[in-house]
mmCIF file of C-alpha atoms in Angstrom:
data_model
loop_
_atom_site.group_PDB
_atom_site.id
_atom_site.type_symbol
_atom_site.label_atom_id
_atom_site.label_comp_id
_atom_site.label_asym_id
_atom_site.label_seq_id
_atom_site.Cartn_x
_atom_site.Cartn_y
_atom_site.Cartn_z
ATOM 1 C CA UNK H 1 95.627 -116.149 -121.682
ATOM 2 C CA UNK H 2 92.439 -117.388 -120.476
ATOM 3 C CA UNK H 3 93.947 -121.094 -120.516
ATOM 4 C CA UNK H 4 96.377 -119.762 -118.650
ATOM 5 C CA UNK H 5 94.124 -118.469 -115.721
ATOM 6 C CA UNK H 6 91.912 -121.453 -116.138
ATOM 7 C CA UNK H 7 95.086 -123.245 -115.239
ATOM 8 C CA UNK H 8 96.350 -120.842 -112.497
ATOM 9 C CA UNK H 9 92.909 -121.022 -111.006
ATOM 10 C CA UNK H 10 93.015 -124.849 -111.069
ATOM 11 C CA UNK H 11 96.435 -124.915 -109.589
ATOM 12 C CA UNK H 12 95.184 -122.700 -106.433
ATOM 13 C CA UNK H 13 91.863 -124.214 -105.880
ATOM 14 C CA UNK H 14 94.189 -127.576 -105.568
ATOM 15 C CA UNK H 15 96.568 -126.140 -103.565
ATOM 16 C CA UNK H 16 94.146 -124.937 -101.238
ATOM 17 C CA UNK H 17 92.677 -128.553 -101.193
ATOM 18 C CA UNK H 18 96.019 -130.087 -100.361
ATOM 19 C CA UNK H 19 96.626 -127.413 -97.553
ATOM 20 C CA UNK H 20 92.881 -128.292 -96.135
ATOM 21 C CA UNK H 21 93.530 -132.193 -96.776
ATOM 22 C CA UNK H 22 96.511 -131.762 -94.362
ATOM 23 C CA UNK H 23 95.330 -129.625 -91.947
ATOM 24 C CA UNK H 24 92.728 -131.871 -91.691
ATOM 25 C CA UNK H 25 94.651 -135.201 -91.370
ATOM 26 C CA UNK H 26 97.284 -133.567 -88.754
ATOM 27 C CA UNK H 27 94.226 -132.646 -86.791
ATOM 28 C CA UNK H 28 94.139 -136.192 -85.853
ATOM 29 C CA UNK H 29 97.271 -137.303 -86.512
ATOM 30 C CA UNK H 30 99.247 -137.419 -83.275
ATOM 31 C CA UNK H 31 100.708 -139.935 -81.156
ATOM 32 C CA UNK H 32 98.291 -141.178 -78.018
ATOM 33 C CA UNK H 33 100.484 -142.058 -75.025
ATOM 34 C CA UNK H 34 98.000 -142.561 -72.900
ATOM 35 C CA UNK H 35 95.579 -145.354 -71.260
ATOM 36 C CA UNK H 36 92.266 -145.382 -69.435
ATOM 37 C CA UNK H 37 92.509 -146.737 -65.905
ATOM 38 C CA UNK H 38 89.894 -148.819 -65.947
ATOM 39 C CA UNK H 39 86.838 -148.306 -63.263
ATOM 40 C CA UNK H 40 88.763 -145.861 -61.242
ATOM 41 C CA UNK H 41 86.055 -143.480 -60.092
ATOM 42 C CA UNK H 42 84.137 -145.177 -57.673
ATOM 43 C CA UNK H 43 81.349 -143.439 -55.843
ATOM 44 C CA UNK H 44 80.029 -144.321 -52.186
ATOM 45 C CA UNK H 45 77.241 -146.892 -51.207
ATOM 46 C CA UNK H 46 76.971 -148.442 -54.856
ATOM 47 C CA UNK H 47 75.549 -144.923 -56.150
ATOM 48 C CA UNK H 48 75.505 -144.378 -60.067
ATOM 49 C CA UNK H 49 77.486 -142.282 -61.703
ATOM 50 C CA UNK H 50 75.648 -139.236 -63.044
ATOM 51 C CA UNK H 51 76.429 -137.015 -65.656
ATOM 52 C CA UNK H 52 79.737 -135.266 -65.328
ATOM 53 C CA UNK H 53 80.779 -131.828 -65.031
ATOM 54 C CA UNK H 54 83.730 -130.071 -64.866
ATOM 55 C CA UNK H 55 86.741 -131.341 -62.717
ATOM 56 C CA UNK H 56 89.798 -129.779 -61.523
ATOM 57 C CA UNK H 57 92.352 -130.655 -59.611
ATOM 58 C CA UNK H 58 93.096 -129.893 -55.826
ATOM 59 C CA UNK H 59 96.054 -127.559 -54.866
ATOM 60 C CA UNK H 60 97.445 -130.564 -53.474
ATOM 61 C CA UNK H 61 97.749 -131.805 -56.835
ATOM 62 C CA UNK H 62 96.423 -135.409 -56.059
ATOM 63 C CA UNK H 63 92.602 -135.124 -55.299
ATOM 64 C CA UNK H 64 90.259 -134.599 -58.081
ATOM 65 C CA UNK H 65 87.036 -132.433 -57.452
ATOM 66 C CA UNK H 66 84.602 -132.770 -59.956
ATOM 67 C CA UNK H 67 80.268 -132.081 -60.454
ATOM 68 C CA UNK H 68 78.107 -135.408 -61.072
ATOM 69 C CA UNK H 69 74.757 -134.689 -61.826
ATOM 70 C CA UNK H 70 72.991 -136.243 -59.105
ATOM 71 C CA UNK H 71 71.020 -138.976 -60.153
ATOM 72 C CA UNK H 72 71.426 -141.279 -63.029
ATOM 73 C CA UNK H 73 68.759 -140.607 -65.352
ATOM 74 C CA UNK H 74 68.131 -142.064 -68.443
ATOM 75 C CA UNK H 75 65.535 -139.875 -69.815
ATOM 76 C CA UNK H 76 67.205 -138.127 -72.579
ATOM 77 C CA UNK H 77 64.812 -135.020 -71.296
ATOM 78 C CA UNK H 78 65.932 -134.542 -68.143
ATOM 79 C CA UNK H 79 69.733 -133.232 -69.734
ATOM 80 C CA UNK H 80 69.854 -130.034 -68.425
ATOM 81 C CA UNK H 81 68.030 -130.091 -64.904
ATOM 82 C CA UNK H 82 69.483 -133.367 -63.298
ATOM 83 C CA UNK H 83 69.772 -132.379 -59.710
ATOM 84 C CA UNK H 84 66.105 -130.366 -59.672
ATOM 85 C CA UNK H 85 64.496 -132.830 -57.584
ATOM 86 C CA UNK H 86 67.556 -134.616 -55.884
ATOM 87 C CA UNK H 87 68.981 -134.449 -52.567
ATOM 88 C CA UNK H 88 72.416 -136.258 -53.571
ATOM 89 C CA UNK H 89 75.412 -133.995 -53.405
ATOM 90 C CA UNK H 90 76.655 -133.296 -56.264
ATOM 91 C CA UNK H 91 80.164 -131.875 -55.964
ATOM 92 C CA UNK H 92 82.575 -134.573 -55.152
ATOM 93 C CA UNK H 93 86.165 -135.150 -54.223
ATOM 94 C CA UNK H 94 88.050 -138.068 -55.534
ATOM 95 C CA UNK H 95 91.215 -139.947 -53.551
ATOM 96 C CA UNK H 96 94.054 -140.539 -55.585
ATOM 97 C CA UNK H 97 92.371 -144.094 -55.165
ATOM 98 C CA UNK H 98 89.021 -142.874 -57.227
ATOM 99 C CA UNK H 99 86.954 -142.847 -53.632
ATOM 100 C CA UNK H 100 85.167 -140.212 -52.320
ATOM 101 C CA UNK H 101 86.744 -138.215 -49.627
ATOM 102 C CA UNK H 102 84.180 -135.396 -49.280
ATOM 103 C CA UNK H 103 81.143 -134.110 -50.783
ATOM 104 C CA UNK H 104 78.701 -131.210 -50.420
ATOM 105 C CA UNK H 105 75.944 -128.966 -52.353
ATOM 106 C CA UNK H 106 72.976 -131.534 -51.411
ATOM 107 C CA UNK H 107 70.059 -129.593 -52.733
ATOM 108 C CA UNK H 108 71.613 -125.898 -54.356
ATOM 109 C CA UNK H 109 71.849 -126.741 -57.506
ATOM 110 C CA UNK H 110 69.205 -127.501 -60.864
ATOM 111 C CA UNK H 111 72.068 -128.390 -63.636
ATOM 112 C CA UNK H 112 75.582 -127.398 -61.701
ATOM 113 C CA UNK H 113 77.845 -127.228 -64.157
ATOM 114 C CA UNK H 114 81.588 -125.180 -64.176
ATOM 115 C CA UNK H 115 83.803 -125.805 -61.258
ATOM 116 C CA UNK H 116 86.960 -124.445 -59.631
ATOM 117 C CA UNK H 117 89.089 -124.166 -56.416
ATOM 118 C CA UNK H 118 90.738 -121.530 -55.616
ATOM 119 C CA UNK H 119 94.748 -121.671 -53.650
ATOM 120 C CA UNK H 120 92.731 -121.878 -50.033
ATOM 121 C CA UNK H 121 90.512 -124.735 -50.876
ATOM 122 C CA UNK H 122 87.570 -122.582 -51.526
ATOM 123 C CA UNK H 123 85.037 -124.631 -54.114
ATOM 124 C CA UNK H 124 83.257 -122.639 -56.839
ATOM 125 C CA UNK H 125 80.273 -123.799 -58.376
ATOM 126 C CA UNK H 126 78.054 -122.548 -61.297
ATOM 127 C CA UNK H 127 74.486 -123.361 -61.981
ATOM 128 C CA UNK H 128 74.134 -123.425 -65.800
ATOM 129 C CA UNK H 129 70.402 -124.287 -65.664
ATOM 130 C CA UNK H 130 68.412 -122.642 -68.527
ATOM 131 C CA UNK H 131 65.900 -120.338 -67.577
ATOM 132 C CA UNK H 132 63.496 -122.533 -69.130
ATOM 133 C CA UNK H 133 64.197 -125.511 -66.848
ATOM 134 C CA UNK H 134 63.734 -123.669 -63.291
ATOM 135 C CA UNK H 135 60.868 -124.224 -62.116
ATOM 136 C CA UNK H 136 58.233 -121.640 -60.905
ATOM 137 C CA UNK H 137 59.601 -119.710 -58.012
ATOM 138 C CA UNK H 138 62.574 -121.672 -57.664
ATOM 139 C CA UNK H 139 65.517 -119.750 -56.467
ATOM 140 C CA UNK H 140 68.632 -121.595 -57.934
ATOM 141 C CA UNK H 141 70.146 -121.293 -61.307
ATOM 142 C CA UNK H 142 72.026 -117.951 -63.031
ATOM 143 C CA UNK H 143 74.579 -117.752 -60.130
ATOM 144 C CA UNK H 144 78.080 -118.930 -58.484
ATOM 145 C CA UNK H 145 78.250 -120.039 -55.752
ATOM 146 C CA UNK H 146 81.720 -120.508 -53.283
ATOM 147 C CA UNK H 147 81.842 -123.095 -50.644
ATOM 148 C CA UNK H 148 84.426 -123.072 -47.336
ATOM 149 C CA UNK H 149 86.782 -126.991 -48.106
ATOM 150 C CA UNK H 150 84.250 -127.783 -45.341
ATOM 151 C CA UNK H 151 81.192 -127.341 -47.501
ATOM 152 C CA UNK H 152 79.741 -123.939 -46.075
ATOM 153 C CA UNK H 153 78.487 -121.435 -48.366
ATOM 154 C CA UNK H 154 80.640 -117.995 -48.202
ATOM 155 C CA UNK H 155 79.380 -115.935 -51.157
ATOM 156 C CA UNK H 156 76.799 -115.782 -53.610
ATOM 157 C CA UNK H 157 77.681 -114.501 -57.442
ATOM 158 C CA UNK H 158 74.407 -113.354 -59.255
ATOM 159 C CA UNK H 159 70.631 -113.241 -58.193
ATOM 160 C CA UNK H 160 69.497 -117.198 -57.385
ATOM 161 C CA UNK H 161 67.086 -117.875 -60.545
ATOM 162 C CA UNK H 162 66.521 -115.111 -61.914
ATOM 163 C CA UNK H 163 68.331 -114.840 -65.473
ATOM 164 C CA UNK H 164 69.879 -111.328 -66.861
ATOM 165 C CA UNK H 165 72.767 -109.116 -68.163
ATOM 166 C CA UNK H 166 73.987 -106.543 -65.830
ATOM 167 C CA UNK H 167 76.518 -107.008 -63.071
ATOM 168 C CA UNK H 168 74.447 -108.757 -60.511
ATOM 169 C CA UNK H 169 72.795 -111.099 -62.791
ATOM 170 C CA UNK H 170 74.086 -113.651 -64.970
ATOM 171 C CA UNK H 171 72.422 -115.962 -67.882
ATOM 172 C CA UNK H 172 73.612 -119.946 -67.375
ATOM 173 C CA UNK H 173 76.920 -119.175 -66.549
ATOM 174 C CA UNK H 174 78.689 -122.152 -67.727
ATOM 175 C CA UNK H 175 82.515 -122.237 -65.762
ATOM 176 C CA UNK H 176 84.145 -120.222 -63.642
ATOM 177 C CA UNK H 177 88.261 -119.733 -62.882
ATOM 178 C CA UNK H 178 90.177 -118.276 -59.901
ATOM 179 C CA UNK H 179 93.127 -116.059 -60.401
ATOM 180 C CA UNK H 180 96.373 -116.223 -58.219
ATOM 181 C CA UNK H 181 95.265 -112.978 -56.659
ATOM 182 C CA UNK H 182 91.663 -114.118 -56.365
ATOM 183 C CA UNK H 183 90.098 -112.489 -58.638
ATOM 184 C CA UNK H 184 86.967 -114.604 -59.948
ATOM 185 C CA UNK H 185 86.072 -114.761 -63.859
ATOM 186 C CA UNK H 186 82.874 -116.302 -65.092
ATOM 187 C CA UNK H 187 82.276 -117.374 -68.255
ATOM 188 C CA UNK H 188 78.741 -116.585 -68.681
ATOM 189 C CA UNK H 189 76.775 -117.980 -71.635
ATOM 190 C CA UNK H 190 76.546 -121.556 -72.005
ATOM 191 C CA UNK H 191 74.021 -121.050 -75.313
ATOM 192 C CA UNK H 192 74.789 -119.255 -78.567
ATOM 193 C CA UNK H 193 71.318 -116.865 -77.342
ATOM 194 C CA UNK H 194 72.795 -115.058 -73.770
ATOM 195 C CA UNK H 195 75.355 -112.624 -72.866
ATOM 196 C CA UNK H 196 77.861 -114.170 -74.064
ATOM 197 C CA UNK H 197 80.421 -112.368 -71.904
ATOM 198 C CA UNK H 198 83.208 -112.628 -69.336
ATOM 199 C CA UNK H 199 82.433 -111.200 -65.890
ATOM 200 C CA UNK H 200 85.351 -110.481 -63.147
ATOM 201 C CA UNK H 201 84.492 -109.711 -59.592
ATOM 202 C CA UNK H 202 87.237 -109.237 -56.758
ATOM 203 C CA UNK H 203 87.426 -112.093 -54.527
ATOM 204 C CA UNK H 204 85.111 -110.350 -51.945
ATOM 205 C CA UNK H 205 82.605 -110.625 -54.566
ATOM 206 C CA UNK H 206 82.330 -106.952 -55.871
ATOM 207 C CA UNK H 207 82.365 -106.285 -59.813
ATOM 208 C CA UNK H 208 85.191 -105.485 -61.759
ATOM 209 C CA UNK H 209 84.908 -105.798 -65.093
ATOM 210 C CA UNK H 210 83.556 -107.419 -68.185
ATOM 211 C CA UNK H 211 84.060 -108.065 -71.468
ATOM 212 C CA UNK H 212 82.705 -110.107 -74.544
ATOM 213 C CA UNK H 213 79.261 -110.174 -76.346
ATOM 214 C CA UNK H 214 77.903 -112.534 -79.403
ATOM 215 C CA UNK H 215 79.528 -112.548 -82.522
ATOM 216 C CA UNK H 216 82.287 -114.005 -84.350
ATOM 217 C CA UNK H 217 84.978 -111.207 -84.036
ATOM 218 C CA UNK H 218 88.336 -111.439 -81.702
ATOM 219 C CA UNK H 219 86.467 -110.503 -78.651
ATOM 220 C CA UNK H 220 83.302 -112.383 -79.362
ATOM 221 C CA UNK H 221 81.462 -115.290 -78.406
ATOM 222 C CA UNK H 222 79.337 -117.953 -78.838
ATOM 223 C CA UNK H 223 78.162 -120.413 -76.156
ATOM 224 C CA UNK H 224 81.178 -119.812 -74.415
ATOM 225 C CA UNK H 225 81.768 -122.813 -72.638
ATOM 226 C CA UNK H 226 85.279 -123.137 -70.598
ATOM 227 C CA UNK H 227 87.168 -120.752 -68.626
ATOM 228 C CA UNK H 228 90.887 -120.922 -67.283
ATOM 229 C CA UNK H 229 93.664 -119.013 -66.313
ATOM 230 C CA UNK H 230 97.088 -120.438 -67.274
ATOM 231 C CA UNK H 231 100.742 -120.233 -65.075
ATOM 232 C CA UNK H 232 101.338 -116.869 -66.255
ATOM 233 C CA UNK H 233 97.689 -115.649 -65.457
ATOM 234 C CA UNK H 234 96.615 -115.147 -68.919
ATOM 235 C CA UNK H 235 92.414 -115.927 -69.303
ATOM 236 C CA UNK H 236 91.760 -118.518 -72.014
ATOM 237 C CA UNK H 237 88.202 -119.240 -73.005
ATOM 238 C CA UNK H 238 86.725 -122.253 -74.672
ATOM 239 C CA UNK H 239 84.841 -120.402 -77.048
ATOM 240 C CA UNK H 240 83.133 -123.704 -77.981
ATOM 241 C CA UNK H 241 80.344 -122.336 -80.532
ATOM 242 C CA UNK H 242 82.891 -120.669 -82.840
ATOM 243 C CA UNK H 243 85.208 -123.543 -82.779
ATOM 244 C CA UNK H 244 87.861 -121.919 -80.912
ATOM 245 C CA UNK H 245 90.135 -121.077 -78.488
ATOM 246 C CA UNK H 246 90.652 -116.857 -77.263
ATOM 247 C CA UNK H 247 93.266 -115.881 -75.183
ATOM 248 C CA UNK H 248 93.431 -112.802 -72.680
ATOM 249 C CA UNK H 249 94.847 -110.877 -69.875
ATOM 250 C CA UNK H 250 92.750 -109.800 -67.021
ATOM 251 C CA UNK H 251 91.638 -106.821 -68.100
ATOM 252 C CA UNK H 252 90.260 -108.435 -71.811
ATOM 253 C CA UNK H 253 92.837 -107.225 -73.954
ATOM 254 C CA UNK H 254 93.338 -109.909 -76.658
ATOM 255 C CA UNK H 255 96.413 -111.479 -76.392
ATOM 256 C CA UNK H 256 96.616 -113.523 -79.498
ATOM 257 C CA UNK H 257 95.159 -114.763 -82.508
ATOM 258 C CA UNK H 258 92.054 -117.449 -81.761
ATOM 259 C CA UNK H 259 93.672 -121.414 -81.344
ATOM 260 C CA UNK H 260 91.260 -123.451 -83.776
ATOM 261 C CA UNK H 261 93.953 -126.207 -83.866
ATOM 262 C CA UNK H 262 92.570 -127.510 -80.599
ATOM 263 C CA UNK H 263 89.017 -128.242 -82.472
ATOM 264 C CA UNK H 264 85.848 -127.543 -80.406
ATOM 265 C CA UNK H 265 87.199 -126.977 -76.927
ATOM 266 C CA UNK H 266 84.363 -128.050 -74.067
ATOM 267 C CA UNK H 267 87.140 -128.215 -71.613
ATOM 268 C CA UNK H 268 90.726 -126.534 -70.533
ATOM 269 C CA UNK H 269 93.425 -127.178 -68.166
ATOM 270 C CA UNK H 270 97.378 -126.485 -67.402
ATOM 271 C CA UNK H 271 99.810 -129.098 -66.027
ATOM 272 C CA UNK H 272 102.717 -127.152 -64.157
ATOM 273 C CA UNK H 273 104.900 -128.597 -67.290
ATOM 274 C CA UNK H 274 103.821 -125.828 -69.542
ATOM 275 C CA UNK H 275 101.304 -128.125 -71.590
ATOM 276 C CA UNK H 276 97.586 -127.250 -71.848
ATOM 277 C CA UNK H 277 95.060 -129.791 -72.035
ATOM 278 C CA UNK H 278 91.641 -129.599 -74.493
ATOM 279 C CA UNK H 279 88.286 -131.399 -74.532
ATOM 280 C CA UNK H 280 86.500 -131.731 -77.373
ATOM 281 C CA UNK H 281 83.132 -133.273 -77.229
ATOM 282 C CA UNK H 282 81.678 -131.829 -79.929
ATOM 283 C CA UNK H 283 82.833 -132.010 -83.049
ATOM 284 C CA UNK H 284 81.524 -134.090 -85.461
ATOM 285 C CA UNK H 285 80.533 -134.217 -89.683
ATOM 286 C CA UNK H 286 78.079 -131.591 -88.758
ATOM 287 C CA UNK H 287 79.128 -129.206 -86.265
ATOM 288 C CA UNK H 288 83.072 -129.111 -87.096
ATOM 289 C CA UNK H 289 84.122 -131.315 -90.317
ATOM 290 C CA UNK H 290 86.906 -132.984 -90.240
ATOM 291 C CA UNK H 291 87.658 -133.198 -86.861
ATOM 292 C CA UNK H 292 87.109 -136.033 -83.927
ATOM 293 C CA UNK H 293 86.233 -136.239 -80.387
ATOM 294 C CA UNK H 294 89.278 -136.362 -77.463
ATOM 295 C CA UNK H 295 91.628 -134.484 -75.489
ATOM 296 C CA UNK H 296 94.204 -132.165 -77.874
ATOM 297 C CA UNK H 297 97.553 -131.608 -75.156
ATOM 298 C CA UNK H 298 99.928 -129.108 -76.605
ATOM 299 C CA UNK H 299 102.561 -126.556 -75.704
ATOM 300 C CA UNK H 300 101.150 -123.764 -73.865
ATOM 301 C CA UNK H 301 103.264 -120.735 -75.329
ATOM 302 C CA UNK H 302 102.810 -121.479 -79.003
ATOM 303 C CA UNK H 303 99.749 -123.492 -79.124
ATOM 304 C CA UNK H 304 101.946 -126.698 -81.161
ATOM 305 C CA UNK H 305 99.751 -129.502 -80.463
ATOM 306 C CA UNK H 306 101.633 -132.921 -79.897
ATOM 307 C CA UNK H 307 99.438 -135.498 -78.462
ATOM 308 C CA UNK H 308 95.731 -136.530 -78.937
ATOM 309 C CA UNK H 309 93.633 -138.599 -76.365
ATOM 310 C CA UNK H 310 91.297 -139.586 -78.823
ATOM 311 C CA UNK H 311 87.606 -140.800 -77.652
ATOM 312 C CA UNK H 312 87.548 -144.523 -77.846
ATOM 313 C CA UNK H 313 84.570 -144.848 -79.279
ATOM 314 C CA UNK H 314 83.862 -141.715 -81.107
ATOM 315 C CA UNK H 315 82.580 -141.497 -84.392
ATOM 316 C CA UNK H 316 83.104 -138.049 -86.223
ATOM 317 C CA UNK H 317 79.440 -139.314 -88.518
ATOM 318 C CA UNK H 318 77.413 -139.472 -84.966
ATOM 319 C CA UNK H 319 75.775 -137.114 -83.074
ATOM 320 C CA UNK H 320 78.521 -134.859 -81.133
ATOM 321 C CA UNK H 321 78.414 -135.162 -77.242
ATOM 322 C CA UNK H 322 79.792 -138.167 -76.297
ATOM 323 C CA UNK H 323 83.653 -137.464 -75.231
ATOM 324 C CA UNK H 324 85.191 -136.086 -72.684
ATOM 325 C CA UNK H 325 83.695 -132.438 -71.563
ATOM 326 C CA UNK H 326 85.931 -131.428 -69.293
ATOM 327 C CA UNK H 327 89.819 -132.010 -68.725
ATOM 328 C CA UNK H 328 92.346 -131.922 -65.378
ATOM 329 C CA UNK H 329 95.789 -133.130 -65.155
ATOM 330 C CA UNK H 330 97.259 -133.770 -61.721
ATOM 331 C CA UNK H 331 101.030 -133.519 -60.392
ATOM 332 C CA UNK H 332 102.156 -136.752 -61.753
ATOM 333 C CA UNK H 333 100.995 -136.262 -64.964
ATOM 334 C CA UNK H 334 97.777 -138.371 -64.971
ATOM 335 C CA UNK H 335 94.831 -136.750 -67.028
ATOM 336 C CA UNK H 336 91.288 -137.000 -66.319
ATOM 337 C CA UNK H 337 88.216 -136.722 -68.734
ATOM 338 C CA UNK H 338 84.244 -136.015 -67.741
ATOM 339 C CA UNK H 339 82.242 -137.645 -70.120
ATOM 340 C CA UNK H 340 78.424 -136.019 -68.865
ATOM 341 C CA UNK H 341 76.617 -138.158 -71.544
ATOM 342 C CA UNK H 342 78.084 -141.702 -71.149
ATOM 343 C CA UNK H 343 78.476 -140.554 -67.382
ATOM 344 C CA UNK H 344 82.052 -141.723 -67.041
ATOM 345 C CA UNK H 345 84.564 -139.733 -65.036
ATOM 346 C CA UNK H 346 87.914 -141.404 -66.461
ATOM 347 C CA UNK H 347 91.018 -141.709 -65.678
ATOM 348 C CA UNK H 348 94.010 -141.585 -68.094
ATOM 349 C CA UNK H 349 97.957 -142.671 -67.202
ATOM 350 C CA UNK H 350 100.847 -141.708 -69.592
ATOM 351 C CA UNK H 351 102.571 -145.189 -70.560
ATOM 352 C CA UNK H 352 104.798 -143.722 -73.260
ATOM 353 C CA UNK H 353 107.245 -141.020 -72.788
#
């Protein structure tokens, strides 16, 4: 009998191994119909491209908004508070062409990070600075801020650098997303230390509602680090630190079991195909096992992932950080990855069907 058992035991420990080998291996192993267009963001007067934020894509469908980090700096210490001492705008709108057709923010910003625009044009902005980075008596970082397309400044989300957890304060709020109705959710918590929670105001700017703290239960977070709200208006959150994805409706009900199949998502967006698009910049031998750097596209409704952009030069035994961050996909189909580290904004064109 205890041969037996030793056997049985054997036979499920190798089972499991198998199951783990594949999930593993399928992780990775999906067709890549995609290529970079090369050199296609192109910003004015010869300046360097920064570090990237998040992009999105314009209700026209063909422009590409996205946040570059102000100057190009080198320093490996200055991650985090690019834009403190710069006067370079750093919220940008890209041409089908990769030019720059508008800019704006010159000045508001220590580390702008999330990014959205709502069905009127409005641009929304987040300042994920941490509160360690501002400096003394500065009064930007821990708030959202929404600009008119021209550039104005409308509203105000938060109290201007001053960090905290009740409904007019926020702590690095890394992303923000715009319902249909208006509605604004912000993902606020960029670290796995904060409030770790998800904030909705009205579109006038009053609060609504929140939900979320730290922890590893449906409902929890850690450094949450995307937010987006898919064609049928259903919240999903990159919850980045605990390797996946958690779907909601607007009120914070759970509406699903947590994706992990799209590895460690940094980024999220929708096509109008019913696809959703995942960055994963994070995931290496260390952080998530197993698992690579790239863009995971799959089927919206049942999570089935079918392609994989994977990071050209990614190396799942380096540090994480060097892929794409953040993901949009515009009307034709064309997908678009910000890279804040290697300070790339790329461009990516479907060549298979």
């Amino acid at each position: 009998m205890r041969v037996e058992n030793r056997f049985a035991a054997i036979g499920v420990t190798l089972l499991l191994w198998l199951s783990w080998t594949a999930a593993t291996v399928s992780a990775q192993n999906y067709p890549n119909p995609y290529r970079i267009v090369e050199g296609w963001a192109q910003l004015p007067n010869g300046r360097p491209m920064g570090a990237v934020g998040k992009i999105v894509v314009d209700p026209d469908g063909r422009h590409i908004w996205a946040v570059v980090r102000c100057e190009r700096l080198e320093d490996p210490k200055r991650f985090g508070d690019e834009c403190r001492d710069s006067k370079a705008d750093p919220v940008l709108k890209f041409g089908p062409d990769g030019r720059v057709v508008k800019s704006m923010g010159s000045g508001m910003f220590i580390w702008p990070h999330g990014l959205d625009v709502d069905k009127d044009g409005n641009v929304w902005v987040t300042d994920a600075v941490g509160n360690a980075r501002i400096p003394k008596g500065d009064k930007r970082g821990h708030s959202v801020v929404k600009f008119s397309p021209e550039g104005k400044v409308l509203l105000t989300l938060g109290t201007p650098g001053i960090e905290g957890s009740g409904p007019d304060h926020f702590t690095s709020p890394s992303d923000v997303a715009v319902a249909a109705n208006g509605d604004v959710f912000i993902a606020d918590g960029h670290n796995d230390v904060g409030n770790n929670r998800i904030m909705r105001f009205s579109k006038e700017g009053k609060f609504i509602s929140s939900w979320g703290k730290s922890g590893w239960a449906p409902g929890e977070f850690h450094a949450i680090h995307a937010i987006a709200i898919d064609p049928q208006g259903r919240v999903f959150v990159g919850d980045r630190g605990n390797n996946r994805i958690q779907i909601f409706d607007q009120n914070g009900k759970s509406l699903s079991v947590p994706w992990t199949q799209f590895g460690k998502p940094s980024g999220i967006a929708f096509d109008t195909r019913g696809q959703v698009y995942v960055a994963d910049s994070e995931s290496d031998d260390v952080q998530n096992p197993g698992w690579e750097e790239g863009i995971r596209i799959g089927d919206v409704k049942s999570g089935w992932v079918s392609a994989f952009i994977q990071f050209p030069w990614g190396d799942p035994r380096t540090t994480a950080g060097n892929g794409a961050e953040f993901v949009a996909v515009d009307r034709d189909g064309n997908v678009y990855g910000g890279e804040p580290a290697p300070k790339r904004l790329q461009k990516y064109t479907r060549v298979r069907p």
